[in-house]
Amino acid sequence: MRSMMAVAMMLWLGVNTVCAQALTAITPGEVWPDDKGEHINAHGGNVMYHEGTYYWYGENRPARGFTTEVGVGVYSSKDLMNWKNEGVALAVSETKGDVIERGCIMERPKVVYNPTTKKFVMLFHLELKGRGYEAARVGFAVSDTPTGPFKFIRSLRPNAGKWPMDFTKRDIKRAMALDEAKYKEWWTPEWRRAVDEGLLLKRDLPGGQMSRDMTVFVDDDGTAYHIHSAEENLTLNIAELTPDYLDYTGRYIRLAPGGHNEAPTIFKRNGVYWMITSGCTGWDPNEARMFKSKSMWGPWEQLPSPFRGEGANKSFYTQGTYIFKIEGTDQYIFMADRWIPRSLKNSRHIWLPIEYDTDGTPLLFWKDSWTVDN
Ligand code: GAL
């Protein structure tokens, strides 16, 4: 008995020693322990660098179920491999009837720093409690510090009453003439054309465009853009934010209307914007898509998926969430989730370094393990 206890004690100590050891590599798809030895519970999120520290924000997901019970989690790191759990950045509300009441759905949070207001701004996809995915809203929250607590400000559907900036008077007239009752069946050539011409855009004009999967991108000049799946996830909108990042300027374009793109991720390198998205198959992986442009306002050119090798047709069984740069280098990291819907909390993090073709086109190759050269 005593020896069994000794063995148990040794095992326990062993486990804890492993947990306490500093990680020296990123191992995509494996459990990624934080400073307490717990798998990092920050999904669909982003990484922000601020004054020598990286902050990782993401959905804190329960072991079972699909609704948000805690909020948005935040972790900090100096080396991108070892992460300290900094707790909850944005907590759900315990007040019944609140917009972010526990049991709502908070997805794909993105935090960026606004140097003018000196505030950390969080945008996230919000679904209201008990209403599935029908609300399709974006939530805004702010904080004076990177780890929060963030204060929820409001949620909305973007750009109510605003037509895309590239819609001419003729385009508006044509969209206004479309009759939704005539296009009940999806994916017919007529329906595709009508979507392209603004069938759903017009439907959502009064209350604002739908906003589900999303990211935020801050350009070199400090202008921020909210990129979100609109029109029943059929179209991606690129919407310019006001200088405080808390509202919309009203300038936006539609990218690939009817293209069914989700999970937008974006970066800019050598003057070219690269966007990597997924298709729309819920938690199941699909083949990524890529777009390129010399301006946020397009024209955007669609390219094949950047994934290469075995499993590339399913994006290595992942869905992207963000792209960020390792500070002081030209190295970008593609962050993705390998969703485990039966236990979302345990969904795996797949981080891969972006590589390039000879002409500078991004490529993603699988790696069992790789080290960040800080
Ligand atoms: C995915 C989306 C996730 C989540 C999920 C729900 O397509 O990227 O963020 O919304 O659907 O089924």
Short mmCIF file of C-alpha atoms and ligand atoms in Angstrom, two decimals:
data_model
loop_
_atom_site.label_atom_id
_atom_site.label_comp_id
_atom_site.label_asym_id
_atom_site.label_seq_id
_atom_site.Cartn_x
_atom_site.Cartn_y
_atom_site.Cartn_z
CA MET A 1 0.00 0.00 0.00
CA ARG A 2 2.72 2.37 1.03
CA SER A 3 4.69 1.65 -2.14
CA MET A 4 1.55 2.24 -4.23
CA MET A 5 1.14 5.60 -2.56
CA ALA A 6 4.78 6.39 -3.23
CA VAL A 7 4.31 5.52 -6.91
CA ALA A 8 1.16 7.67 -7.05
CA MET A 9 3.06 10.53 -5.43
CA MET A 10 5.94 10.18 -7.90
CA LEU A 11 3.51 10.14 -10.81
CA TRP A 12 1.77 13.24 -9.48
CA LEU A 13 5.07 15.01 -9.01
CA GLY A 14 6.15 13.88 -12.47
CA VAL A 15 3.00 15.32 -14.05
CA ASN A 16 3.51 18.59 -12.28
CA THR A 17 7.17 18.75 -13.25
CA VAL A 18 6.17 18.29 -16.90
CA CYS A 19 3.62 21.08 -16.55
CA ALA A 20 6.07 23.46 -14.99
CA GLN A 21 8.74 22.89 -17.65
CA ALA A 22 9.12 25.70 -20.15
CA LEU A 23 7.91 24.85 -23.63
CA THR A 24 10.57 25.19 -26.30
CA ALA A 25 8.43 24.49 -29.38
CA ILE A 26 4.98 24.93 -30.86
CA THR A 27 3.38 21.54 -31.49
CA PRO A 28 0.31 22.07 -33.69
CA GLY A 29 -2.63 19.87 -32.79
CA GLU A 30 -1.31 18.81 -29.36
CA VAL A 31 -2.64 19.92 -25.98
CA TRP A 32 -1.09 23.37 -25.35
CA PRO A 33 -0.63 23.78 -21.59
CA ASP A 34 -0.71 27.21 -19.96
CA ASP A 35 1.28 28.13 -16.82
CA LYS A 36 -1.10 26.00 -14.74
CA GLY A 37 -0.82 22.99 -17.02
CA GLU A 38 -4.32 23.47 -18.46
CA HIS A 39 -4.99 23.40 -22.20
CA ILE A 40 -5.28 27.01 -23.38
CA ASN A 41 -8.97 27.86 -23.51
CA ALA A 42 -8.89 30.71 -26.04
CA HIS A 43 -10.45 29.67 -29.32
CA GLY A 44 -11.31 31.59 -32.49
CA GLY A 45 -9.26 34.49 -31.17
CA ASN A 46 -6.23 36.63 -31.89
CA VAL A 47 -2.79 37.63 -30.65
CA MET A 48 -1.86 41.26 -30.00
CA TYR A 49 1.63 42.55 -29.22
CA HIS A 50 1.90 45.40 -26.78
CA GLU A 51 4.98 46.83 -25.06
CA GLY A 52 7.09 43.68 -25.04
CA THR A 53 4.30 41.19 -24.34
CA TYR A 54 2.01 39.14 -26.54
CA TYR A 55 -1.64 38.77 -25.48
CA TRP A 56 -3.77 35.90 -26.71
CA TYR A 57 -7.53 36.44 -26.59
CA GLY A 58 -10.13 33.82 -27.42
CA GLU A 59 -13.41 32.11 -26.70
CA ASN A 60 -13.45 30.46 -23.29
CA ARG A 61 -15.49 27.36 -24.14
CA PRO A 62 -17.14 24.86 -21.81
CA ALA A 63 -16.24 21.15 -21.85
CA ARG A 64 -19.76 20.42 -23.12
CA GLY A 65 -22.26 22.61 -24.95
CA PHE A 66 -22.11 25.47 -27.41
CA THR A 67 -23.01 28.59 -25.45
CA THR A 68 -20.73 31.02 -23.65
CA GLU A 69 -20.65 30.47 -19.89
CA VAL A 70 -17.55 32.49 -18.97
CA GLY A 71 -16.62 34.99 -21.70
CA VAL A 72 -13.44 35.88 -23.54
CA GLY A 73 -10.22 34.58 -22.00
CA VAL A 74 -6.79 36.24 -22.13
CA TYR A 75 -3.26 34.84 -21.79
CA SER A 76 0.12 36.59 -21.90
CA SER A 77 3.52 35.52 -23.14
CA LYS A 78 6.98 36.87 -23.91
CA ASP A 79 8.02 34.09 -26.28
CA LEU A 80 4.74 32.92 -27.93
CA MET A 81 5.23 29.41 -26.56
CA ASN A 82 4.74 29.78 -22.80
CA TRP A 83 1.45 31.42 -21.87
CA LYS A 84 0.22 32.69 -18.52
CA ASN A 85 -3.50 32.53 -17.86
CA GLU A 86 -4.56 36.14 -17.18
CA GLY A 87 -8.20 35.20 -16.54
CA VAL A 88 -11.30 36.59 -18.19
CA ALA A 89 -10.91 39.68 -20.40
CA LEU A 90 -14.64 40.13 -21.06
CA ALA A 91 -17.05 38.34 -18.75
CA VAL A 92 -20.61 37.35 -19.57
CA SER A 93 -23.27 39.18 -17.58
CA GLU A 94 -25.07 37.41 -14.75
CA THR A 95 -28.08 39.72 -15.16
CA LYS A 96 -31.06 38.10 -16.85
CA GLY A 97 -32.02 39.82 -20.08
CA ASP A 98 -28.63 41.53 -20.59
CA VAL A 99 -27.33 41.48 -24.16
CA ILE A 100 -24.28 39.46 -23.11
CA GLU A 101 -26.12 37.35 -20.54
CA ARG A 102 -24.49 34.00 -19.68
CA GLY A 103 -25.73 31.54 -22.31
CA CYS A 104 -25.29 33.97 -25.20
CA ILE A 105 -22.64 33.09 -27.81
CA MET A 106 -19.43 35.10 -28.03
CA GLU A 107 -17.23 34.05 -30.92
CA ARG A 108 -14.06 35.09 -32.71
CA PRO A 109 -13.02 37.98 -30.41
CA LYS A 110 -10.29 40.27 -31.76
CA VAL A 111 -8.49 42.87 -29.66
CA VAL A 112 -6.50 45.76 -31.10
CA TYR A 113 -4.84 48.77 -29.47
CA ASN A 114 -5.85 52.27 -30.44
CA PRO A 115 -2.84 54.57 -29.88
CA THR A 116 -4.96 57.72 -30.19
CA THR A 117 -7.51 56.87 -27.50
CA LYS A 118 -5.03 54.62 -25.64
CA LYS A 119 -7.80 52.03 -25.31
CA PHE A 120 -7.77 48.34 -26.07
CA VAL A 121 -10.77 47.66 -28.28
CA MET A 122 -12.45 44.26 -28.63
CA LEU A 123 -14.83 43.33 -31.42
CA PHE A 124 -16.55 39.96 -31.34
CA HIS A 125 -19.37 38.01 -32.93
CA LEU A 126 -22.37 38.03 -30.62
CA GLU A 127 -25.45 35.84 -30.68
CA LEU A 128 -28.24 36.50 -28.22
CA LYS A 129 -29.21 33.93 -25.61
CA GLY A 130 -31.72 31.36 -26.84
CA ARG A 131 -31.77 32.64 -30.41
CA GLY A 132 -29.26 30.35 -32.10
CA TYR A 133 -27.30 32.23 -34.74
CA GLU A 134 -30.09 34.52 -35.98
CA ALA A 135 -29.00 37.78 -34.32
CA ALA A 136 -25.66 37.91 -36.27
CA ARG A 137 -24.34 40.97 -34.42
CA VAL A 138 -20.95 42.47 -33.65
CA GLY A 139 -20.16 43.41 -30.06
CA PHE A 140 -17.81 46.21 -28.96
CA ALA A 141 -15.93 46.33 -25.65
CA VAL A 142 -13.06 48.51 -24.35
CA SER A 143 -10.41 48.41 -21.67
CA ASP A 144 -7.57 50.63 -20.41
CA THR A 145 -5.33 47.60 -19.94
CA PRO A 146 -4.65 44.63 -22.21
CA THR A 147 -5.85 42.04 -19.72
CA GLY A 148 -9.08 43.90 -18.93
CA PRO A 149 -11.62 43.72 -17.51
CA PHE A 150 -13.16 44.92 -20.78
CA LYS A 151 -16.37 46.88 -20.54
CA PHE A 152 -19.08 45.90 -22.99
CA ILE A 153 -20.34 48.95 -24.87
CA ARG A 154 -22.97 47.77 -27.34
CA SER A 155 -23.79 45.39 -30.15
CA LEU A 156 -25.17 46.12 -33.59
CA ARG A 157 -25.42 45.10 -37.20
CA PRO A 158 -22.97 47.17 -39.24
CA ASN A 159 -23.74 49.92 -41.71
CA ALA A 160 -27.52 50.23 -41.42
CA GLY A 161 -28.91 52.29 -44.30
CA LYS A 162 -25.56 52.34 -46.13
CA TRP A 163 -24.90 50.90 -49.57
CA PRO A 164 -21.41 49.58 -50.35
CA MET A 165 -19.13 52.38 -51.59
CA ASP A 166 -18.74 50.79 -55.01
CA PHE A 167 -22.52 50.63 -55.61
CA THR A 168 -23.53 53.11 -58.28
CA LYS A 169 -27.01 54.68 -58.52
CA ARG A 170 -27.76 52.11 -61.19
CA ASP A 171 -26.65 49.24 -58.91
CA ILE A 172 -28.89 50.55 -56.13
CA LYS A 173 -31.86 50.81 -58.47
CA ARG A 174 -31.29 47.27 -59.73
CA ALA A 175 -30.97 45.91 -56.15
CA MET A 176 -34.14 47.71 -55.05
CA ALA A 177 -36.05 46.04 -57.88
CA LEU A 178 -35.10 42.49 -56.73
CA ASP A 179 -38.00 40.52 -55.27
CA GLU A 180 -36.91 37.95 -52.63
CA ALA A 181 -40.06 35.86 -53.20
CA LYS A 182 -38.75 34.98 -56.68
CA TYR A 183 -35.54 33.43 -55.36
CA LYS A 184 -36.64 30.88 -52.78
CA GLU A 185 -34.37 28.18 -54.21
CA TRP A 186 -30.68 28.68 -53.42
CA TRP A 187 -27.72 28.04 -55.76
CA THR A 188 -29.61 28.37 -59.04
CA PRO A 189 -27.82 30.63 -61.58
CA GLU A 190 -30.63 33.21 -61.20
CA TRP A 191 -30.33 33.18 -57.41
CA ARG A 192 -26.55 33.58 -57.65
CA ARG A 193 -26.93 36.58 -59.91
CA ALA A 194 -29.55 38.10 -57.60
CA VAL A 195 -27.28 37.66 -54.54
CA ASP A 196 -24.48 39.30 -56.46
CA GLU A 197 -26.79 42.17 -57.37
CA GLY A 198 -27.75 42.70 -53.72
CA LEU A 199 -30.78 40.53 -52.94
CA LEU A 200 -29.81 40.03 -49.27
CA LEU A 201 -27.84 43.23 -48.98
CA LYS A 202 -31.01 45.15 -49.73
CA ARG A 203 -33.03 42.96 -47.32
CA ASP A 204 -30.63 43.84 -44.47
CA LEU A 205 -30.13 47.50 -45.38
CA PRO A 206 -32.57 49.01 -42.86
CA GLY A 207 -31.29 47.13 -39.78
CA GLY A 208 -27.64 46.74 -40.82
CA GLN A 209 -25.70 43.92 -42.42
CA MET A 210 -25.36 40.55 -40.68
CA SER A 211 -22.07 40.00 -38.88
CA ARG A 212 -20.97 36.48 -37.96
CA ASP A 213 -17.40 35.18 -38.48
CA MET A 214 -15.07 38.15 -38.32
CA THR A 215 -11.66 39.66 -37.87
CA VAL A 216 -10.21 43.13 -37.35
CA PHE A 217 -7.26 44.41 -39.34
CA VAL A 218 -5.26 47.55 -38.54
CA ASP A 219 -3.41 48.96 -41.54
CA ASP A 220 -0.01 50.74 -41.45
CA ASP A 221 -1.74 54.12 -41.34
CA GLY A 222 -3.74 53.13 -38.23
CA THR A 223 -7.05 52.68 -40.07
CA ALA A 224 -8.93 49.66 -38.78
CA TYR A 225 -11.27 47.43 -40.77
CA HIS A 226 -13.89 45.00 -39.57
CA ILE A 227 -14.12 42.07 -41.97
CA HIS A 228 -17.28 40.05 -41.41
CA SER A 229 -19.43 37.34 -42.97
CA ALA A 230 -22.69 38.98 -44.01
CA GLU A 231 -25.73 38.02 -46.11
CA GLU A 232 -26.31 34.60 -44.47
CA ASN A 233 -22.52 33.98 -44.63
CA LEU A 234 -22.62 34.29 -48.41
CA THR A 235 -20.63 37.51 -48.68
CA LEU A 236 -17.66 39.00 -46.81
CA ASN A 237 -17.86 42.70 -46.04
CA ILE A 238 -14.80 44.86 -45.46
CA ALA A 239 -15.96 47.80 -43.37
CA GLU A 240 -13.84 50.76 -42.30
CA LEU A 241 -14.00 51.70 -38.61
CA THR A 242 -13.94 55.25 -37.22
CA PRO A 243 -10.61 56.51 -35.79
CA ASP A 244 -11.59 55.33 -32.27
CA TYR A 245 -12.41 51.83 -33.70
CA LEU A 246 -15.83 51.94 -32.02
CA ASP A 247 -18.08 52.70 -34.98
CA TYR A 248 -18.26 52.57 -38.77
CA THR A 249 -17.36 55.33 -41.21
CA GLY A 250 -19.98 53.97 -43.62
CA ARG A 251 -17.34 53.02 -46.18
CA TYR A 252 -17.43 49.32 -47.01
CA ILE A 253 -17.18 46.89 -49.90
CA ARG A 254 -18.44 43.37 -50.48
CA LEU A 255 -15.89 40.67 -51.24
CA ALA A 256 -16.92 37.62 -53.29
CA PRO A 257 -20.73 37.99 -53.05
CA GLY A 258 -22.27 34.51 -52.89
CA GLY A 259 -18.77 33.02 -52.34
CA HIS A 260 -19.67 31.56 -48.91
CA ASN A 261 -16.53 32.64 -47.07
CA GLU A 262 -16.06 32.39 -43.30
CA ALA A 263 -13.20 32.65 -40.81
CA PRO A 264 -11.45 35.62 -42.47
CA THR A 265 -7.76 36.15 -41.67
CA ILE A 266 -5.58 38.80 -43.28
CA PHE A 267 -2.10 40.26 -43.41
CA LYS A 268 -0.18 42.76 -45.50
CA ARG A 269 3.31 42.13 -46.78
CA ASN A 270 5.36 44.13 -49.28
CA GLY A 271 2.33 46.25 -50.14
CA VAL A 272 0.02 43.30 -50.86
CA TYR A 273 -2.98 42.29 -48.73
CA TRP A 274 -3.49 38.53 -48.43
CA MET A 275 -6.71 37.13 -47.06
CA ILE A 276 -7.17 33.46 -46.15
CA THR A 277 -10.73 32.29 -45.47
CA SER A 278 -12.63 29.03 -45.06
CA GLY A 279 -15.74 27.72 -46.73
CA CYS A 280 -18.98 27.29 -44.78
CA THR A 281 -19.30 23.84 -43.20
CA GLY A 282 -19.83 24.73 -39.53
CA TRP A 283 -17.34 23.02 -37.21
CA ASP A 284 -16.21 20.65 -39.99
CA PRO A 285 -13.04 21.56 -41.85
CA ASN A 286 -13.03 22.41 -45.54
CA GLU A 287 -10.59 23.67 -48.16
CA ALA A 288 -9.36 27.21 -47.46
CA ARG A 289 -9.51 29.97 -50.01
CA MET A 290 -7.15 32.88 -50.57
CA PHE A 291 -7.60 36.38 -51.97
CA LYS A 292 -5.09 39.06 -52.84
CA SER A 293 -5.31 42.79 -53.47
CA LYS A 294 -3.13 45.89 -53.59
CA SER A 295 -5.83 47.86 -51.77
CA MET A 296 -8.34 47.03 -49.05
CA TRP A 297 -10.96 48.39 -51.44
CA GLY A 298 -10.01 45.84 -54.09
CA PRO A 299 -10.13 44.59 -56.70
CA TRP A 300 -9.59 41.29 -54.86
CA GLU A 301 -8.32 38.37 -56.88
CA GLN A 302 -9.19 34.82 -55.76
CA LEU A 303 -6.33 32.31 -55.63
CA PRO A 304 -6.10 28.62 -54.69
CA SER A 305 -5.79 27.58 -51.03
CA PRO A 306 -2.31 28.23 -49.56
CA PHE A 307 -2.31 24.79 -47.86
CA ARG A 308 0.08 22.23 -49.37
CA GLY A 309 0.65 18.50 -48.81
CA GLU A 310 -1.36 15.78 -47.09
CA GLY A 311 -4.65 17.04 -45.65
CA ALA A 312 -4.41 20.31 -47.59
CA ASN A 313 -7.90 19.79 -49.07
CA LYS A 314 -9.24 20.04 -45.49
CA SER A 315 -6.79 22.76 -44.43
CA PHE A 316 -5.05 20.23 -42.14
CA TYR A 317 -8.45 19.81 -40.40
CA THR A 318 -8.47 23.39 -39.20
CA GLN A 319 -10.27 26.69 -39.69
CA GLY A 320 -8.25 29.91 -39.58
CA THR A 321 -8.75 32.63 -37.00
CA TYR A 322 -5.96 35.22 -37.28
CA ILE A 323 -2.60 36.12 -38.78
CA PHE A 324 -0.04 38.11 -36.83
CA LYS A 325 3.58 39.12 -37.15
CA ILE A 326 6.36 38.13 -34.77
CA GLU A 327 7.56 41.47 -33.51
CA GLY A 328 10.77 42.71 -35.11
CA THR A 329 10.79 40.02 -37.83
CA ASP A 330 9.21 39.43 -41.23
CA GLN A 331 7.66 36.21 -39.91
CA TYR A 332 3.87 35.82 -39.85
CA ILE A 333 1.97 33.16 -37.96
CA PHE A 334 -1.28 31.66 -39.20
CA MET A 335 -3.47 30.79 -36.18
CA ALA A 336 -6.23 28.23 -36.65
CA ASP A 337 -8.60 26.06 -34.64
CA ARG A 338 -9.14 22.35 -34.97
CA TRP A 339 -12.65 22.28 -33.57
CA ILE A 340 -13.83 19.46 -31.33
CA PRO A 341 -17.59 20.15 -31.23
CA ARG A 342 -18.31 17.50 -28.56
CA SER A 343 -15.93 19.38 -26.25
CA LEU A 344 -15.12 22.80 -27.69
CA LYS A 345 -12.89 23.63 -24.72
CA ASN A 346 -10.51 20.94 -25.92
CA SER A 347 -10.38 22.16 -29.52
CA ARG A 348 -6.77 22.28 -30.62
CA HIS A 349 -4.69 25.26 -31.69
CA ILE A 350 -2.84 24.97 -34.97
CA TRP A 351 -0.21 27.66 -35.42
CA LEU A 352 1.94 27.52 -38.53
CA PRO A 353 4.60 29.88 -39.89
CA ILE A 354 3.62 31.34 -43.25
CA GLU A 355 6.04 30.39 -46.02
CA TYR A 356 6.17 31.77 -49.56
CA ASP A 357 6.33 30.68 -53.15
CA THR A 358 9.11 32.22 -55.27
CA ASP A 359 6.70 34.99 -56.31
CA GLY A 360 5.78 35.81 -52.70
CA THR A 361 2.45 33.93 -52.58
CA PRO A 362 1.76 32.58 -49.06
CA LEU A 363 2.01 28.82 -48.49
CA LEU A 364 1.21 26.66 -45.46
CA PHE A 365 2.96 23.36 -44.78
CA TRP A 366 2.20 21.03 -41.88
CA LYS A 367 4.72 20.93 -39.03
CA ASP A 368 4.60 18.51 -36.09
CA SER A 369 6.77 20.87 -34.12
CA TRP A 370 8.54 24.17 -34.72
CA THR A 371 10.33 26.80 -32.71
CA VAL A 372 9.72 30.52 -32.64
CA ASP A 373 12.95 32.46 -33.06
CA ASN A 374 12.26 35.48 -30.93
C1 GAL B 1 -18.26 27.90 -37.97
C2 GAL B 1 -17.70 29.23 -37.50
C3 GAL B 1 -17.51 29.13 -36.00
C4 GAL B 1 -18.86 28.82 -35.38
C5 GAL B 1 -19.43 27.55 -35.98
C6 GAL B 1 -20.81 27.23 -35.45
O1 GAL B 1 -18.46 27.91 -39.35
O2 GAL B 1 -16.50 29.50 -38.14
O3 GAL B 1 -16.96 30.33 -35.52
O4 GAL B 1 -19.73 29.87 -35.62
O5 GAL B 1 -19.51 27.66 -37.38
O6 GAL B 1 -21.37 26.13 -36.12
#
